Amino acid sequence: MTITLHSATVPVFKNTLRNLSYILDKGAAHAEEKKFDPVALTTFRLAPDMLPMTRQVLIACDAVKNGVARVSGVEAPKFADDEATFDELKARIQKTLDYLATVPASALDGKEDTDITFPIGRDKTRTMKAQAYLLTWVLPNFYFHVTTTYAILRHNGVPLGKGDYLAGAAAAAA
Amino acid sequence: MTITLHSATVPVFKNTLRNLSYILDKGAAHAEEKKFDPVALTTFRLAPDMLPMTRQVLIACDAVKNGVARVSGVEAPKFADDEATFDELKARIQKTLDYLATVPASALDGKEDTDITFPIGRDKTRTMKAQAYLLTWVLPNFYFHVTTTYAILRHNGVPLGKGDYLAGAAAAAA
């Protein structure tokens, strides 16, 4: 199989979203085992002026949802952004996976050089070719928020290893 | 341009390596401004049983160097792993960029379905197809260590924003 824009992005996003859901399970189990309020973990920040874990998960989800929607033209659902619990965050990840499943390969493939204009901050936009946009903007942004979620959990003692981040969901299903 | 295995990986790695070098500059400048020993920052860990920042940078570099070498067959140089200062870490990133520049597109393109066997931990190996290996193993591993480096700097008060991670090097050069 020759690589395509879809195969280079959507399965990659799905794989990591499933692993993100898996590491959230470990966070929830840790809170239960240690008998602390899980909200202390989902609202934790690595620095006072960084976003809390809930937002890290939501932004990871929306990075791929909006990135794929902009390139594919397959409209993405909008969500209320009111997730607070581990279960709600996992449901948000599932909704993102459900959306990705609706995007056919043909909606992305061949669009490498299509100009994509996207918002940066509140009042600016930027334009990139679709391949560069997905691979050098959406993808590092996505991994940034997934890894920051992992770092917040790990910093707070959740028993996680890099294998959980790389392949936890597949290992759990095997 | 149709996407290829090389264009989906090597320019992506280069882009983020340059941004990694850029955020290290900000870390070094912060240590100087605040007049603390920069080694306190380069040896910092987000948890006592996580790797220090130096190792995060080295593993990020080696993830892409070894990943590309395994698929391309273009032998990668080996380094001593003794970097301790910001300047040494930046030199290691540059050596990784220099290696990537030696890998022609033809060394990766068309190899999507080639089996790649790679070490996991000390005494195991795993085999994946080259495309899956590069995109669902090397790439998330790479971003994991780059983002953890960012998180260590940010947690310690280095004035960074996500824009520095996504596009700091290009913005500085513009």
CSV table of C-alpha atoms in Angstrom, one decimal:
chain,number,residue,atom,x,y,z
A,1,MET,CA,0.0,0.0,0.0
A,2,THR,CA,1.3,3.4,-1.0
A,3,ILE,CA,1.1,6.0,1.7
A,4,THR,CA,-1.8,8.5,1.4
A,5,LEU,CA,-2.8,11.6,3.2
A,6,HIS,CA,-5.6,9.7,4.9
A,7,SER,CA,-3.4,6.7,5.9
A,8,ALA,CA,-0.7,9.1,7.2
A,9,THR,CA,-3.1,10.9,9.5
A,10,VAL,CA,-6.5,9.4,10.5
A,11,PRO,CA,-5.2,6.0,11.7
A,12,VAL,CA,-2.4,7.7,13.5
A,13,PHE,CA,-4.9,10.0,15.3
A,14,LYS,CA,-7.1,7.0,16.1
A,15,ASN,CA,-4.3,5.0,17.5
A,16,THR,CA,-3.2,7.7,19.9
A,17,LEU,CA,-6.8,8.7,20.9
A,18,ARG,CA,-7.3,5.1,22.0
A,19,ASN,CA,-4.1,5.1,24.0
A,20,LEU,CA,-5.2,8.5,25.5
A,21,SER,CA,-8.4,6.9,26.7
A,22,TYR,CA,-6.5,4.0,28.1
A,23,ILE,CA,-4.2,6.2,30.2
A,24,LEU,CA,-7.2,8.1,31.5
A,25,ASP,CA,-8.5,4.8,32.7
A,26,LYS,CA,-5.3,4.4,34.7
A,27,GLY,CA,-5.7,7.9,36.1
A,28,ALA,CA,-9.2,7.2,37.2
A,29,ALA,CA,-8.2,3.9,38.8
A,30,HIS,CA,-5.4,5.6,40.6
A,31,ALA,CA,-7.7,8.2,42.1
A,32,GLU,CA,-10.1,5.4,43.2
A,33,GLU,CA,-7.3,3.3,44.7
A,34,LYS,CA,-5.8,6.3,46.6
A,35,LYS,CA,-9.3,7.5,47.5
A,36,PHE,CA,-8.8,11.1,46.4
A,37,ASP,CA,-11.3,13.2,44.5
A,38,PRO,CA,-10.6,12.5,40.8
A,39,VAL,CA,-11.4,16.1,40.0
A,40,ALA,CA,-8.1,17.1,41.8
A,41,LEU,CA,-6.4,15.2,39.0
A,42,THR,CA,-8.6,16.3,36.0
A,43,THR,CA,-8.2,19.9,37.0
A,44,PHE,CA,-4.4,19.7,37.7
A,45,ARG,CA,-2.0,22.0,35.9
A,46,LEU,CA,1.8,21.6,35.5
A,47,ALA,CA,2.1,25.3,36.0
A,48,PRO,CA,-0.4,27.9,37.2
A,49,ASP,CA,-0.6,29.5,33.8
A,50,MET,CA,-0.9,26.2,31.9
A,51,LEU,CA,-4.3,24.6,31.0
A,52,PRO,CA,-5.7,21.9,33.3
A,53,MET,CA,-5.9,18.3,32.3
A,54,THR,CA,-9.5,18.5,31.1
A,55,ARG,CA,-8.5,21.2,28.6
A,56,GLN,CA,-5.5,19.2,27.4
A,57,VAL,CA,-7.8,16.3,26.5
A,58,LEU,CA,-10.4,18.5,24.8
A,59,ILE,CA,-7.8,20.4,22.8
A,60,ALA,CA,-6.2,17.1,21.7
A,61,CYS,CA,-9.6,15.9,20.5
A,62,ASP,CA,-10.5,19.1,18.7
A,63,ALA,CA,-7.1,19.4,17.1
A,64,VAL,CA,-7.7,16.3,15.1
A,65,LYS,CA,-11.5,16.8,14.7
A,66,ASN,CA,-11.1,20.3,13.3
A,67,GLY,CA,-7.9,19.6,11.4
A,68,VAL,CA,-9.5,16.7,9.5
A,69,ALA,CA,-12.8,18.6,9.0
A,70,ARG,CA,-11.0,21.5,7.4
A,71,VAL,CA,-9.1,19.4,4.9
A,72,SER,CA,-11.9,16.9,4.2
A,73,GLY,CA,-14.9,19.2,4.1
A,74,VAL,CA,-16.8,16.6,6.2
A,75,GLU,CA,-18.5,18.8,8.8
A,76,ALA,CA,-17.5,18.1,12.3
A,77,PRO,CA,-19.9,18.1,15.2
A,78,LYS,CA,-19.5,20.8,17.9
A,79,PHE,CA,-19.3,19.9,21.5
A,80,ALA,CA,-20.1,21.9,24.6
A,81,ASP,CA,-16.6,21.6,26.2
A,82,ASP,CA,-18.1,21.0,29.6
A,83,GLU,CA,-16.4,17.7,30.4
A,84,ALA,CA,-15.1,17.4,33.9
A,85,THR,CA,-14.8,13.8,34.9
A,86,PHE,CA,-12.7,10.9,33.5
A,87,ASP,CA,-15.8,9.3,32.1
A,88,GLU,CA,-16.8,12.5,30.4
A,89,LEU,CA,-13.4,12.9,28.9
A,90,LYS,CA,-13.4,9.3,27.7
A,91,ALA,CA,-16.8,9.9,26.1
A,92,ARG,CA,-15.3,13.0,24.3
A,93,ILE,CA,-12.5,10.9,22.9
A,94,GLN,CA,-15.0,8.3,21.7
A,95,LYS,CA,-17.1,11.0,20.0
A,96,THR,CA,-13.9,12.2,18.2
A,97,LEU,CA,-13.2,8.6,17.1
A,98,ASP,CA,-16.8,8.3,15.9
A,99,TYR,CA,-16.4,11.5,13.8
A,100,LEU,CA,-13.1,10.2,12.3
A,101,ALA,CA,-14.9,7.0,11.3
A,102,THR,CA,-17.2,9.1,9.1
A,103,VAL,CA,-14.4,10.6,7.1
A,104,PRO,CA,-13.7,8.5,4.0
A,105,ALA,CA,-10.2,8.2,2.7
A,106,SER,CA,-11.3,9.9,-0.5
A,107,ALA,CA,-12.1,13.1,1.5
A,108,LEU,CA,-8.4,13.6,2.2
A,109,ASP,CA,-6.5,11.8,-0.4
A,110,GLY,CA,-5.1,13.9,-3.2
A,111,LYS,CA,-5.6,17.1,-1.2
A,112,GLU,CA,-1.9,17.5,-0.3
A,113,ASP,CA,-1.6,20.9,-2.0
A,114,THR,CA,-5.0,22.4,-1.2
A,115,ASP,CA,-4.7,25.6,0.8
A,116,ILE,CA,-6.2,25.4,4.3
A,117,THR,CA,-6.9,28.5,6.3
A,118,PHE,CA,-7.2,28.1,10.0
A,119,PRO,CA,-7.6,30.3,13.0
A,120,ILE,CA,-4.6,31.1,15.2
A,121,GLY,CA,-5.5,32.6,18.5
A,122,ARG,CA,-8.6,34.8,18.6
A,123,ASP,CA,-8.2,37.1,15.6
A,124,LYS,CA,-5.6,35.8,13.2
A,125,THR,CA,-5.5,33.1,10.6
A,126,ARG,CA,-2.8,31.3,8.8
A,127,THR,CA,-2.8,29.4,5.5
A,128,MET,CA,-0.8,26.2,4.8
A,129,LYS,CA,-1.0,23.4,2.2
A,130,ALA,CA,-3.1,20.5,3.5
A,131,GLN,CA,-0.2,18.1,3.9
A,132,ALA,CA,1.9,20.6,5.8
A,133,TYR,CA,-1.1,21.7,7.9
A,134,LEU,CA,-2.0,18.1,9.0
A,135,LEU,CA,1.6,16.9,9.5
A,136,THR,CA,3.4,20.0,10.9
A,137,TRP,CA,0.6,21.7,12.6
A,138,VAL,CA,-2.3,19.5,13.6
A,139,LEU,CA,-0.2,16.5,14.4
A,140,PRO,CA,2.4,18.1,16.7
A,141,ASN,CA,-0.4,20.1,18.4
A,142,PHE,CA,-2.3,16.9,19.0
A,143,TYR,CA,0.7,15.1,20.5
A,144,PHE,CA,1.5,18.1,22.6
A,145,HIS,CA,-1.8,17.9,24.4
A,146,VAL,CA,-1.8,14.1,24.7
A,147,THR,CA,1.7,14.1,26.1
A,148,THR,CA,0.9,16.9,28.5
A,149,THR,CA,-2.1,14.9,29.7
A,150,TYR,CA,0.3,11.9,30.3
A,151,ALA,CA,2.8,14.2,32.1
A,152,ILE,CA,0.1,15.5,34.4
A,153,LEU,CA,-1.0,12.0,35.3
A,154,ARG,CA,2.6,10.8,35.7
A,155,HIS,CA,3.7,13.8,37.7
A,156,ASN,CA,0.9,13.0,40.1
A,157,GLY,CA,1.9,9.4,40.7
A,158,VAL,CA,-0.3,7.5,38.3
A,159,PRO,CA,1.6,4.3,37.5
A,160,LEU,CA,2.2,4.8,33.7
A,161,GLY,CA,5.0,3.9,31.4
A,162,LYS,CA,5.7,5.1,27.9
A,163,GLY,CA,4.4,1.7,26.6
A,164,ASP,CA,0.9,2.7,27.8
A,165,TYR,CA,1.1,5.9,25.7
A,166,LEU,CA,2.5,4.2,22.7
A,167,ALA,CA,0.4,1.0,22.6
A,168,GLY,CA,-1.6,0.7,25.8
A,169,ALA,CA,-5.0,0.3,24.1
A,170,ALA,CA,-3.9,-2.5,21.8
A,171,ALA,CA,-2.1,-4.3,24.6
A,172,ALA,CA,-5.2,-4.1,26.8
A,173,ALA,CA,-7.4,-5.5,23.9
A,174,ALA,CA,-5.0,-8.3,23.1
B,1,MET,CA,2.9,16.8,-4.8
B,2,THR,CA,1.6,13.4,-3.7
B,3,ILE,CA,2.5,12.5,-0.2
B,4,THR,CA,5.4,10.0,0.2
B,5,LEU,CA,6.9,8.1,3.2
B,6,HIS,CA,9.8,10.5,3.2
B,7,SER,CA,7.8,13.7,2.9
B,8,ALA,CA,5.4,12.5,5.7
B,9,THR,CA,8.3,12.0,8.1
B,10,VAL,CA,11.7,13.5,7.6
B,11,PRO,CA,10.5,17.2,7.1
B,12,VAL,CA,8.2,16.7,10.0
B,13,PHE,CA,11.0,15.6,12.2
B,14,LYS,CA,13.3,18.4,11.0
B,15,ASN,CA,10.6,21.0,11.7
B,16,THR,CA,10.1,19.9,15.3
B,17,LEU,CA,13.9,19.4,16.0
B,18,ARG,CA,14.4,23.0,15.0
B,19,ASN,CA,11.7,24.1,17.3
B,20,LEU,CA,13.1,21.9,20.1
B,21,SER,CA,16.5,23.7,19.6
B,22,TYR,CA,14.6,27.0,19.8
B,23,ILE,CA,12.9,26.2,23.1
B,24,LEU,CA,16.2,25.1,24.6
B,25,ASP,CA,17.5,28.5,23.8
B,26,LYS,CA,14.7,30.0,25.8
B,27,GLY,CA,15.5,27.6,28.7
B,28,ALA,CA,19.2,28.7,28.6
B,29,ALA,CA,18.3,32.4,28.4
B,30,HIS,CA,15.9,31.9,31.4
B,31,ALA,CA,18.7,30.3,33.5
B,32,GLU,CA,21.0,33.2,32.7
B,33,GLU,CA,18.5,35.9,33.4
B,34,LYS,CA,17.5,34.3,36.7
B,35,LYS,CA,21.1,33.5,37.5
B,36,PHE,CA,20.6,29.9,38.4
B,37,ASP,CA,22.8,27.0,37.4
B,38,PRO,CA,21.4,25.7,34.0
B,39,VAL,CA,22.2,22.2,35.0
B,40,ALA,CA,19.4,22.5,37.6
B,41,LEU,CA,17.1,22.7,34.6
B,42,THR,CA,18.8,20.2,32.3
B,43,THR,CA,18.7,17.6,35.0
B,44,PHE,CA,15.2,18.3,36.1
B,45,ARG,CA,12.6,15.5,36.2
B,46,LEU,CA,8.8,15.9,36.3
B,47,ALA,CA,8.7,12.9,38.7
B,48,PRO,CA,11.6,11.2,40.6
B,49,ASP,CA,11.2,8.1,38.4
B,50,MET,CA,11.0,9.9,35.1
B,51,LEU,CA,14.0,10.7,33.0
B,52,PRO,CA,15.7,14.1,33.3
B,53,MET,CA,15.5,16.7,30.6
B,54,THR,CA,18.9,15.8,29.0
B,55,ARG,CA,17.6,12.2,28.4
B,56,GLN,CA,14.3,13.5,27.0
B,57,VAL,CA,16.3,15.5,24.3
B,58,LEU,CA,18.6,12.6,23.5
B,59,ILE,CA,15.8,10.1,23.2
B,60,ALA,CA,13.9,12.4,20.9
B,61,CYS,CA,16.9,12.8,18.7
B,62,ASP,CA,17.6,9.0,18.7
B,63,ALA,CA,14.0,8.1,18.0
B,64,VAL,CA,14.1,9.8,14.7
B,65,LYS,CA,17.7,9.0,13.9
B,66,ASN,CA,17.3,5.3,14.5
B,67,GLY,CA,13.8,5.1,13.1
B,68,VAL,CA,14.9,6.6,9.8
B,69,ALA,CA,18.1,4.6,9.7
B,70,ARG,CA,16.2,1.3,10.2
B,71,VAL,CA,13.8,2.0,7.4
B,72,SER,CA,16.2,3.6,5.0
B,73,GLY,CA,19.3,1.5,5.5
B,74,VAL,CA,21.4,4.7,5.6
B,75,GLU,CA,23.6,4.0,8.6
B,76,ALA,CA,23.3,6.4,11.4
B,77,PRO,CA,26.2,7.8,13.4
B,78,LYS,CA,26.4,6.7,17.1
B,79,PHE,CA,26.9,9.3,19.8
B,80,ALA,CA,28.3,9.1,23.3
B,81,ASP,CA,25.1,10.3,25.1
B,82,ASP,CA,27.2,12.5,27.4
B,83,GLU,CA,25.5,15.8,26.7
B,84,ALA,CA,24.8,17.9,29.9
B,85,THR,CA,24.6,21.5,28.9
B,86,PHE,CA,22.1,23.4,26.7
B,87,ASP,CA,24.8,24.0,24.1
B,88,GLU,CA,25.7,20.3,24.0
B,89,LEU,CA,22.0,19.4,23.7
B,90,LYS,CA,21.6,21.8,20.8
B,91,ALA,CA,24.7,20.3,19.1
B,92,ARG,CA,23.1,16.9,19.4
B,93,ILE,CA,20.0,18.2,17.7
B,94,GLN,CA,22.1,19.7,15.0
B,95,LYS,CA,23.9,16.3,14.5
B,96,THR,CA,20.6,14.7,14.2
B,97,LEU,CA,19.5,17.2,11.6
B,98,ASP,CA,22.8,16.7,9.7
B,99,TYR,CA,22.1,13.0,9.6
B,100,LEU,CA,18.6,13.4,8.3
B,101,ALA,CA,20.0,15.6,5.5
B,102,THR,CA,22.0,12.6,4.3
B,103,VAL,CA,18.9,10.4,3.8
B,104,PRO,CA,17.6,10.7,0.3
B,105,ALA,CA,13.8,10.5,-0.3
B,106,SER,CA,14.5,7.4,-2.4
B,107,ALA,CA,15.8,5.6,0.7
B,108,LEU,CA,12.3,5.7,2.3
B,109,ASP,CA,9.8,6.0,-0.5
B,110,GLY,CA,8.1,2.9,-1.5
B,111,LYS,CA,9.1,1.0,1.6
B,112,GLU,CA,5.7,1.4,3.3
B,113,ASP,CA,5.1,-2.4,3.6
B,114,THR,CA,8.7,-3.4,4.4
B,115,ASP,CA,9.0,-5.3,7.8
B,116,ILE,CA,11.0,-3.4,10.3
B,117,THR,CA,12.2,-5.2,13.4
B,118,PHE,CA,13.3,-2.9,16.3
B,119,PRO,CA,14.3,-3.3,20.0
B,120,ILE,CA,11.8,-2.8,22.7
B,121,GLY,CA,13.4,-2.4,26.1
B,122,ARG,CA,16.5,-4.5,26.7
B,123,ASP,CA,15.7,-7.9,25.4
B,124,LYS,CA,12.6,-7.8,23.2
B,125,THR,CA,12.0,-6.9,19.6
B,126,ARG,CA,8.9,-6.0,17.7
B,127,THR,CA,8.2,-6.1,14.0
B,128,MET,CA,6.0,-3.6,12.2
B,129,LYS,CA,5.5,-2.4,8.6
B,130,ALA,CA,7.7,0.6,7.9
B,131,GLN,CA,4.8,3.1,7.5
B,132,ALA,CA,3.1,2.0,10.7
B,133,TYR,CA,6.5,1.9,12.4
B,134,LEU,CA,7.4,5.5,11.4
B,135,LEU,CA,4.0,7.0,12.0
B,136,THR,CA,2.6,5.1,15.0
B,137,TRP,CA,5.7,4.3,16.8
B,138,VAL,CA,8.7,6.6,16.0
B,139,LEU,CA,6.6,9.7,15.6
B,140,PRO,CA,4.5,9.5,18.8
B,141,ASN,CA,7.7,8.5,20.7
B,142,PHE,CA,9.5,11.5,19.2
B,143,TYR,CA,6.7,13.9,20.2
B,144,PHE,CA,6.5,12.4,23.6
B,145,HIS,CA,10.1,13.4,24.4
B,146,VAL,CA,9.9,16.8,22.8
B,147,THR,CA,6.8,17.7,24.6
B,148,THR,CA,8.1,16.4,27.9
B,149,THR,CA,11.2,18.6,27.4
B,150,TYR,CA,8.8,21.5,26.8
B,151,ALA,CA,6.8,20.6,29.9
B,152,ILE,CA,9.9,20.5,32.1
B,153,LEU,CA,11.0,23.9,30.9
B,154,ARG,CA,7.5,25.4,31.3
B,155,HIS,CA,6.9,23.8,34.7
B,156,ASN,CA,10.1,25.6,35.8
B,157,GLY,CA,9.0,29.0,34.7
B,158,VAL,CA,10.6,29.3,31.3
B,159,PRO,CA,8.5,31.8,29.3
B,160,LEU,CA,7.2,29.6,26.5
B,161,GLY,CA,4.0,29.3,24.6
B,162,LYS,CA,2.7,26.6,22.4
B,163,GLY,CA,3.6,28.7,19.4
B,164,ASP,CA,7.3,28.3,20.3
B,165,TYR,CA,6.9,24.5,20.1
B,166,LEU,CA,4.8,24.6,16.9
B,167,ALA,CA,6.7,27.2,15.0
B,168,GLY,CA,9.3,29.0,17.1
B,169,ALA,CA,12.3,28.3,14.8
B,170,ALA,CA,10.6,29.6,11.7
B,171,ALA,CA,9.3,32.6,13.5
B,172,ALA,CA,12.8,33.4,14.8
B,173,ALA,CA,14.3,33.1,11.4
B,174,ALA,CA,11.6,35.2,9.7
